[in-house]
CSV table of C-alpha atoms in Angstrom, one decimal:
chain,number,residue,atom,x,y,z
O,578,MET,CA,-5.0,4.1,-0.2
O,579,SER,CA,-4.5,0.7,1.3
O,580,ASP,CA,-5.6,0.1,4.9
O,581,LEU,CA,-2.5,0.0,7.1
O,582,LEU,CA,-4.2,-1.6,10.1
O,583,TYR,CA,-4.5,-5.3,10.7
O,584,SER,CA,-7.9,-6.9,10.3
O,585,ASP,CA,-9.4,-9.2,12.9
O,586,VAL,CA,-8.7,-12.1,10.6
O,587,GLU,CA,-5.1,-11.1,10.3
O,588,ASP,CA,-4.8,-10.8,14.0
O,589,ASP,CA,-6.3,-14.3,14.5
O,590,LEU,CA,-3.9,-15.6,11.8
O,591,ARG,CA,-0.9,-14.1,13.6
O,592,ALA,CA,-2.0,-15.5,17.0
O,593,GLY,CA,-2.4,-19.0,15.6
O,594,LEU,CA,0.8,-18.9,13.7
O,595,ARG,CA,2.8,-17.5,16.6
O,596,ALA,CA,1.6,-20.3,18.9
O,597,LEU,CA,2.5,-22.9,16.3
O,598,LEU,CA,6.0,-21.5,15.8
O,599,ALA,CA,6.6,-21.2,19.6
O,600,GLU,CA,5.9,-24.9,19.8
O,601,ALA,CA,7.5,-26.2,16.7
O,602,CYS,CA,10.2,-23.7,15.8
O,603,ALA,CA,12.1,-22.8,18.9
O,604,TRP,CA,15.5,-21.2,18.1
O,605,PRO,CA,17.6,-24.1,19.5
O,606,ASP,CA,15.9,-26.4,17.0
O,607,VAL,CA,16.5,-23.8,14.3
O,608,LEU,CA,20.2,-23.7,15.2
O,609,ALA,CA,20.5,-27.5,15.3
O,610,GLY,CA,18.9,-27.6,11.9
O,611,THR,CA,21.7,-25.5,10.4
O,612,GLU,CA,24.1,-28.3,11.2
O,613,THR,CA,22.2,-30.9,9.2
O,614,ASP,CA,22.0,-31.6,5.5
O,615,ALA,CA,18.2,-31.1,5.5
O,616,PRO,CA,17.4,-28.2,3.1
O,617,TYR,CA,14.5,-27.1,5.3
O,618,ASP,CA,12.3,-28.2,8.3
O,619,ALA,CA,10.0,-30.6,6.5
O,620,ALA,CA,7.9,-31.3,9.6
O,621,LEU,CA,7.2,-27.6,10.2
O,622,TRP,CA,6.5,-27.0,6.5
O,623,GLU,CA,3.9,-29.8,6.6
O,624,ARG,CA,2.2,-28.2,9.6
O,625,LEU,CA,2.1,-24.8,7.9
O,626,THR,CA,0.7,-26.5,4.8
O,627,GLU,CA,-2.0,-28.2,6.9
O,628,MET,CA,-2.8,-24.9,8.5
O,629,GLY,CA,-3.4,-23.5,5.0
O,630,VAL,CA,-1.0,-20.6,5.2
O,631,THR,CA,1.2,-21.8,2.2
O,632,ALA,CA,-1.6,-21.2,-0.3
O,633,LEU,CA,-3.2,-18.0,1.1
O,634,PRO,CA,-3.3,-16.0,-2.1
O,635,VAL,CA,-4.4,-18.9,-4.3
O,636,PRO,CA,-8.1,-18.8,-5.3
O,637,GLU,CA,-10.4,-21.4,-3.6
O,638,ALA,CA,-11.4,-22.7,-7.0
O,639,ALA,CA,-7.8,-23.7,-7.6
O,640,GLY,CA,-7.5,-25.4,-4.2
O,641,GLY,CA,-6.1,-22.4,-2.2
O,642,ALA,CA,-7.3,-20.4,0.7
O,643,GLY,CA,-8.8,-17.6,-1.3
O,644,ALA,CA,-7.2,-14.9,0.9
O,645,SER,CA,-4.6,-12.4,-0.4
O,646,TRP,CA,-1.0,-11.2,-0.1
O,647,ARG,CA,-1.9,-9.1,2.9
O,648,GLU,CA,-2.4,-12.3,4.9
O,649,ALA,CA,0.7,-13.8,3.4
O,650,SER,CA,2.6,-10.7,4.6
O,651,VAL,CA,1.5,-11.4,8.2
O,652,VAL,CA,2.8,-15.0,7.8
O,653,LEU,CA,6.1,-13.7,6.7
O,654,GLU,CA,6.3,-11.3,9.7
O,655,GLU,CA,5.9,-14.3,12.0
O,656,LEU,CA,8.4,-16.5,10.0
O,657,GLY,CA,10.9,-13.7,10.2
O,658,ARG,CA,10.4,-13.4,14.0
O,659,ALA,CA,11.2,-17.1,14.3
O,660,VAL,CA,13.9,-17.2,11.5
O,661,ALA,CA,11.9,-20.2,10.4
O,662,PRO,CA,13.8,-22.6,8.1
O,663,VAL,CA,11.0,-23.2,5.6
O,664,PRO,CA,10.8,-22.4,1.9
O,665,PHE,CA,8.0,-19.9,2.2
O,666,LEU,CA,9.7,-17.1,0.2
O,667,GLY,CA,10.9,-19.3,-2.7
O,668,ALA,CA,7.7,-21.4,-3.0
O,669,ALA,CA,4.7,-19.8,-1.4
O,670,VAL,CA,5.7,-16.2,-2.5
O,671,LEU,CA,7.9,-16.2,-5.6
O,672,GLY,CA,6.7,-19.5,-7.0
O,673,THR,CA,3.1,-18.8,-6.3
O,674,ALA,CA,3.2,-15.3,-7.6
O,675,ALA,CA,4.8,-16.5,-10.8
O,676,LEU,CA,2.2,-19.1,-11.4
O,677,LEU,CA,-0.7,-16.7,-10.6
O,678,ALA,CA,0.8,-14.2,-13.0
O,679,ALA,CA,1.3,-16.9,-15.7
O,680,GLY,CA,-2.4,-17.9,-15.4
O,681,ALA,CA,-1.7,-21.3,-13.8
O,682,PRO,CA,-3.2,-21.0,-10.3
O,683,ASP,CA,-4.0,-24.8,-10.3
O,684,LEU,CA,-0.3,-25.5,-10.0
O,685,ALA,CA,0.1,-23.1,-7.0
O,686,ALA,CA,-2.1,-24.8,-4.5
O,687,ASP,CA,0.5,-27.0,-2.9
O,688,ALA,CA,3.3,-24.3,-2.9
O,689,SER,CA,5.8,-26.8,-4.3
O,690,ALA,CA,7.0,-24.7,-7.3
O,691,VAL,CA,10.1,-22.5,-6.8
O,692,LEU,CA,11.1,-19.7,-9.0
O,693,ALA,CA,14.6,-20.5,-10.3
O,694,VAL,CA,16.4,-17.2,-10.4
O,695,PRO,CA,19.4,-16.0,-8.4
O,696,LEU,CA,18.1,-14.8,-5.0
O,697,SER,CA,19.8,-11.4,-5.6
O,698,THR,CA,17.7,-10.7,-8.8
O,699,PRO,CA,15.8,-7.4,-8.4
O,700,PRO,CA,12.4,-6.7,-10.0
O,701,GLY,CA,12.8,-5.7,-13.6
O,702,ALA,CA,16.0,-7.6,-14.2
O,703,ALA,CA,16.0,-10.2,-16.9
O,704,PRO,CA,17.6,-13.5,-15.9
O,705,ASP,CA,19.6,-14.8,-19.0
O,706,GLY,CA,21.5,-17.8,-17.8
O,707,VAL,CA,19.3,-20.4,-19.6
O,708,ARG,CA,18.4,-20.9,-23.3
O,709,ALA,CA,15.4,-22.7,-24.6
O,710,ASP,CA,15.5,-24.9,-27.7
O,711,GLY,CA,12.5,-26.8,-28.8
O,712,GLY,CA,11.1,-27.3,-25.3
O,713,ARG,CA,14.4,-28.2,-23.7
O,714,LEU,CA,16.6,-26.0,-21.5
O,715,THR,CA,20.3,-25.6,-21.1
O,716,GLY,CA,22.2,-23.3,-18.7
O,717,VAL,CA,23.1,-22.6,-15.1
O,718,ILE,CA,21.3,-20.6,-12.5
O,719,THR,CA,23.2,-19.8,-9.4
O,720,ALA,CA,22.1,-19.2,-5.8
O,721,VAL,CA,18.4,-20.2,-6.1
O,722,ALA,CA,16.6,-19.9,-2.8
O,723,ASP,CA,14.7,-23.0,-1.6
O,724,ALA,CA,15.4,-25.1,-4.8
O,725,GLY,CA,16.0,-28.1,-2.5
O,726,ALA,CA,12.4,-28.0,-1.6
O,727,ALA,CA,11.0,-27.7,-5.1
O,728,ALA,CA,8.8,-30.3,-6.8
O,729,THR,CA,8.8,-28.0,-9.8
O,730,LEU,CA,11.3,-25.4,-10.9
O,731,LEU,CA,10.0,-22.4,-12.7
O,732,VAL,CA,12.8,-21.4,-15.1
O,733,PRO,CA,12.9,-18.2,-17.1
O,734,ALA,CA,14.5,-18.8,-20.5
O,735,GLY,CA,14.3,-16.5,-23.6
O,736,ASP,CA,10.9,-14.9,-23.6
O,737,GLY,CA,9.1,-17.7,-21.7
O,738,LEU,CA,8.7,-19.2,-18.2
O,739,TYR,CA,9.1,-23.0,-18.1
O,740,ALA,CA,8.2,-25.7,-15.6
O,741,VAL,CA,11.0,-28.2,-15.0
O,742,ASP,CA,11.0,-31.4,-13.0
O,743,PRO,CA,14.1,-31.3,-10.7
O,744,GLY,CA,14.3,-35.1,-10.9
O,745,ALA,CA,14.3,-35.2,-14.7
O,746,ASP,CA,17.4,-36.2,-16.8
O,747,GLY,CA,19.6,-33.3,-17.4
O,748,VAL,CA,18.7,-31.4,-14.2
O,749,ARG,CA,21.1,-31.1,-11.3
O,750,VAL,CA,20.5,-29.1,-8.1
O,751,THR,CA,23.5,-28.6,-5.9
O,752,GLU,CA,23.4,-26.9,-2.6
O,753,VAL,CA,26.0,-24.2,-2.1
O,754,VAL,CA,27.3,-22.6,1.2
O,755,ALA,CA,25.2,-19.7,2.2
O,756,LEU,CA,25.6,-17.1,4.9
O,757,ASP,CA,22.1,-17.8,6.1
O,758,MET,CA,21.8,-21.5,6.7
O,759,THR,CA,18.1,-21.1,7.6
O,760,ARG,CA,17.4,-20.3,3.9
O,761,ARG,CA,19.4,-22.7,1.7
O,762,LEU,CA,20.7,-21.7,-1.7
O,763,SER,CA,21.4,-24.0,-4.6
O,764,ASP,CA,22.9,-23.9,-8.1
O,765,VAL,CA,20.7,-25.4,-10.8
O,766,ALA,CA,22.3,-26.8,-13.9
O,767,LEU,CA,20.2,-27.8,-16.9
O,768,ALA,CA,21.7,-29.8,-19.8
O,769,ASP,CA,19.1,-30.3,-22.5
O,770,ALA,CA,16.5,-30.7,-19.8
O,771,PRO,CA,12.8,-31.3,-20.7
O,772,ALA,CA,10.6,-28.4,-19.9
O,773,ARG,CA,7.0,-27.2,-20.4
O,774,ARG,CA,6.3,-23.6,-21.3
O,775,ILE,CA,3.6,-22.1,-18.9
O,776,GLY,CA,3.8,-18.4,-19.6
O,777,ASP,CA,6.0,-15.5,-20.6
O,778,THR,CA,8.6,-13.6,-18.6
O,779,GLY,CA,6.2,-11.0,-17.6
O,780,ALA,CA,5.2,-13.5,-14.9
O,781,VAL,CA,8.8,-13.3,-13.6
O,782,THR,CA,8.7,-9.6,-13.3
O,783,ALA,CA,5.4,-9.7,-11.4
O,784,ALA,CA,6.7,-12.4,-9.1
O,785,LEU,CA,9.9,-10.5,-8.3
O,786,THR,CA,8.0,-7.3,-7.6
O,787,THR,CA,5.5,-9.1,-5.3
O,788,GLY,CA,8.5,-10.9,-3.7
O,789,ALA,CA,10.3,-7.7,-2.9
O,790,ALA,CA,7.1,-6.3,-1.3
O,791,LEU,CA,6.5,-9.4,0.8
O,792,LEU,CA,10.2,-9.9,1.8
O,793,ALA,CA,9.9,-6.6,3.6
O,794,ALA,CA,7.4,-8.2,5.9
O,795,GLU,CA,9.9,-10.8,6.9
O,796,GLN,CA,12.5,-8.1,7.5
O,797,LEU,CA,10.0,-6.3,9.7
O,798,GLY,CA,9.5,-9.5,11.8
O,799,ILE,CA,13.3,-9.8,12.2
O,800,ALA,CA,13.7,-6.2,13.3
O,801,GLU,CA,10.8,-6.4,15.7
O,802,ARG,CA,12.0,-9.6,17.4
O,803,CYS,CA,15.5,-8.3,17.7
O,804,LEU,CA,14.2,-5.1,19.3
O,805,GLU,CA,12.1,-7.0,21.8
O,806,MET,CA,15.0,-9.3,22.8
O,807,THR,CA,17.3,-6.3,23.2
O,808,VAL,CA,14.9,-4.3,25.3
O,809,GLU,CA,14.2,-7.3,27.6
O,810,TYR,CA,17.9,-7.9,28.0
O,811,VAL,CA,18.9,-4.3,28.9
O,812,ARG,CA,16.0,-4.1,31.4
O,813,THR,CA,17.3,-7.1,33.3
O,814,ARG,CA,21.1,-6.9,32.9
O,815,TYR,CA,22.5,-4.9,35.8
O,816,GLN,CA,25.9,-3.1,35.8
O,817,PHE,CA,27.1,-0.7,38.5
O,818,GLY,CA,23.9,-1.4,40.4
O,819,ARG,CA,21.4,-0.4,37.8
O,820,PRO,CA,19.9,-1.9,34.6
O,821,VAL,CA,22.1,-1.1,31.6
O,822,GLY,CA,19.0,0.0,29.8
O,823,SER,CA,18.7,2.9,32.2
O,824,TYR,CA,21.8,4.6,30.6
O,825,GLN,CA,20.7,7.3,28.2
O,826,ALA,CA,23.1,6.3,25.4
O,827,LEU,CA,21.3,3.0,25.1
O,828,LYS,CA,17.9,4.5,25.6
O,829,HIS,CA,18.4,6.9,22.6
O,830,ARG,CA,19.6,4.1,20.3
O,831,LEU,CA,16.7,1.9,21.2
O,832,ALA,CA,14.2,4.7,20.8
O,833,ASP,CA,15.5,5.5,17.3
O,834,LEU,CA,15.3,1.8,16.5
O,835,TRP,CA,11.7,1.6,17.7
O,836,ALA,CA,10.8,4.5,15.4
O,837,ALA,CA,12.5,2.8,12.5
O,838,VAL,CA,10.5,-0.4,13.2
O,839,ALA,CA,7.3,1.6,13.4
O,840,GLN,CA,8.0,3.2,10.0
O,841,ALA,CA,8.9,-0.2,8.6
O,842,ARG,CA,5.5,-1.5,9.6
O,843,ALA,CA,3.7,1.3,7.7
O,844,VAL,CA,5.6,0.7,4.5
O,845,VAL,CA,5.2,-3.1,4.8
O,846,ARG,CA,1.5,-2.8,5.2
O,847,TYR,CA,1.2,-0.4,2.2
O,848,ALA,CA,3.3,-2.7,0.0
O,849,ALA,CA,1.3,-5.8,1.0
O,850,GLY,CA,-2.0,-3.9,0.4
O,851,CYS,CA,-0.8,-2.9,-3.1
O,852,ALA,CA,0.2,-6.5,-3.9
O,853,ALA,CA,-3.2,-7.8,-2.6
O,854,SER,CA,-5.3,-5.3,-4.6
O,855,GLY,CA,-3.1,-5.2,-7.8
O,856,ASP,CA,-2.6,-1.5,-7.2
O,857,PRO,CA,-0.4,0.0,-10.0
O,858,ASP,CA,1.6,1.7,-7.3
O,859,LEU,CA,3.0,-1.7,-6.3
O,860,PRO,CA,6.5,-1.1,-7.9
O,861,VAL,CA,6.8,2.1,-5.9
O,862,ALA,CA,5.6,0.5,-2.7
O,863,ALA,CA,7.9,-2.4,-3.1
O,864,ALA,CA,10.9,-0.2,-3.7
O,865,VAL,CA,10.1,2.0,-0.7
O,866,ALA,CA,9.6,-1.1,1.5
O,867,GLN,CA,12.9,-2.7,0.5
O,868,ALA,CA,14.9,0.5,0.7
O,869,HIS,CA,13.7,1.0,4.3
O,870,CYS,CA,13.2,-2.5,5.7
O,871,SER,CA,16.4,-4.2,4.6
O,872,ALA,CA,18.5,-1.6,6.4
O,873,THR,CA,16.2,-1.6,9.4
O,874,ALA,CA,16.4,-5.4,9.8
O,875,VAL,CA,20.2,-5.3,9.6
O,876,ARG,CA,20.5,-2.4,12.0
O,877,ALA,CA,18.2,-4.1,14.5
O,878,ALA,CA,20.1,-7.4,14.4
O,879,GLU,CA,23.5,-5.6,14.8
O,880,GLU,CA,22.2,-3.6,17.7
O,881,CYS,CA,20.9,-6.9,19.2
O,882,VAL,CA,24.3,-8.5,19.0
O,883,GLN,CA,26.1,-5.5,20.4
O,884,MET,CA,23.8,-4.6,23.2
O,885,HIS,CA,23.7,-8.2,24.5
O,886,GLY,CA,27.4,-7.7,25.1
O,887,GLY,CA,29.6,-10.8,25.0
O,888,ILE,CA,26.6,-13.2,25.0
O,889,GLY,CA,25.4,-11.7,21.8
O,890,PHE,CA,28.5,-12.9,20.0
O,891,THR,CA,28.2,-16.5,21.1
O,892,TRP,CA,26.8,-19.5,19.2
O,893,GLU,CA,24.5,-20.2,22.1
O,894,HIS,CA,22.4,-17.0,21.6
O,895,PRO,CA,20.0,-16.6,18.7
O,896,ALA,CA,21.3,-13.1,17.7
O,897,HIS,CA,23.6,-14.5,15.1
O,898,LEU,CA,20.7,-16.3,13.4
O,899,TYR,CA,18.8,-13.1,13.0
O,900,LEU,CA,21.9,-11.2,11.8
O,901,LYS,CA,22.6,-13.7,9.1
O,902,ARG,CA,19.0,-13.8,7.9
O,903,ALA,CA,18.9,-10.0,7.9
O,904,LYS,CA,22.2,-9.7,6.0
O,905,SER,CA,21.2,-12.3,3.5
O,906,ALA,CA,17.7,-10.7,3.0
O,907,SER,CA,19.4,-7.3,2.5
O,908,LEU,CA,20.9,-8.7,-0.7
O,909,ALA,CA,17.8,-10.6,-1.8
O,910,LEU,CA,15.7,-9.3,-4.7
O,911,GLY,CA,17.8,-6.2,-5.0
O,912,THR,CA,19.8,-4.2,-2.5
O,913,ALA,CA,18.5,-1.1,-0.8
O,914,ASP,CA,20.6,1.1,-3.1
O,915,ARG,CA,19.2,-0.7,-6.1
O,916,HIS,CA,15.7,-0.1,-4.9
O,917,ARG,CA,16.4,3.6,-4.1
O,918,ALA,CA,17.7,4.1,-7.7
O,919,ALA,CA,14.7,2.3,-9.1
O,920,LEU,CA,12.4,4.5,-6.9
O,921,ALA,CA,14.0,7.6,-8.3
O,922,GLY,CA,13.1,6.5,-11.8
O,923,LEU,CA,9.6,5.4,-10.9
O,924,VAL,CA,8.7,8.8,-9.4
O,925,GLY,CA,10.5,10.8,-11.9
O,926,LEU,CA,13.3,12.2,-9.8
O,927,PRO,CA,16.3,13.4,-11.9
O,928,ALA,CA,19.6,11.6,-11.4
């Protein structure tokens, strides 16, 4: 059984990261970034890299921090709280997990490789949009997260996983309009593009499973921050001479949401622990975490918008950033329904 509590090291990591994000990732800056062509906040990403959090699960011998996915999960919680526009999920989680599973940890230290699969791909699915022919790839992959930040694209094709230079001849990366502009999506077109085989597609399955487990941590961060903002607002917003939060109807809704967030933390910690230790229960833990946390994040963001009243619907309040991130994440790496169906199969429940 994985330890669900945070270690002192994880608490220190959280404190340092939260301080950095408070200084360098204020929500007005995040909002302003959505109106630019920049695929991500390069300055913030550089500071996270310097801090060492982008290579936490990579062994020290390969140039990483030698930590684990538990610490990476804490990072995702904080990035979710800040709706940070950095390619952590695509590069530092999916890309790194694929490289580690493929036995190429030396390529993972700088977190510059992105797994090129549609963001909606659930664990166990077999991306089939690309064909390999003599070390060259042809095909199209739609809605790849963080492809605009990639120095290397990790492309599944046939029975192999290939490394592709996004600047090579025959490779075109085109950004597409996404609901969540703090996590950019791109289509990747390959036309007889040169590629290097680095592993088999088992690495893709491993990466997607780890990604689903870790994405739940980001969803926890979103839900927790939305709950905090909402509680603070209803405590200070008066109507008819009393705080609106004193009305029982709102109290009950917020109490239920608090319980859902507390449950989310438990499943997130278990999933992260399974990913860190290579526990064979990881597919079950990831499915449970996604089934619960994606719905909890969306619910928390929706409650945040609604309980803030009119201000919650405006561009000048951050609630819409959290709602878009939560909605987008609820479709990433498999929907909650898809994970519930997978969970039934994993634990042997009859249809």
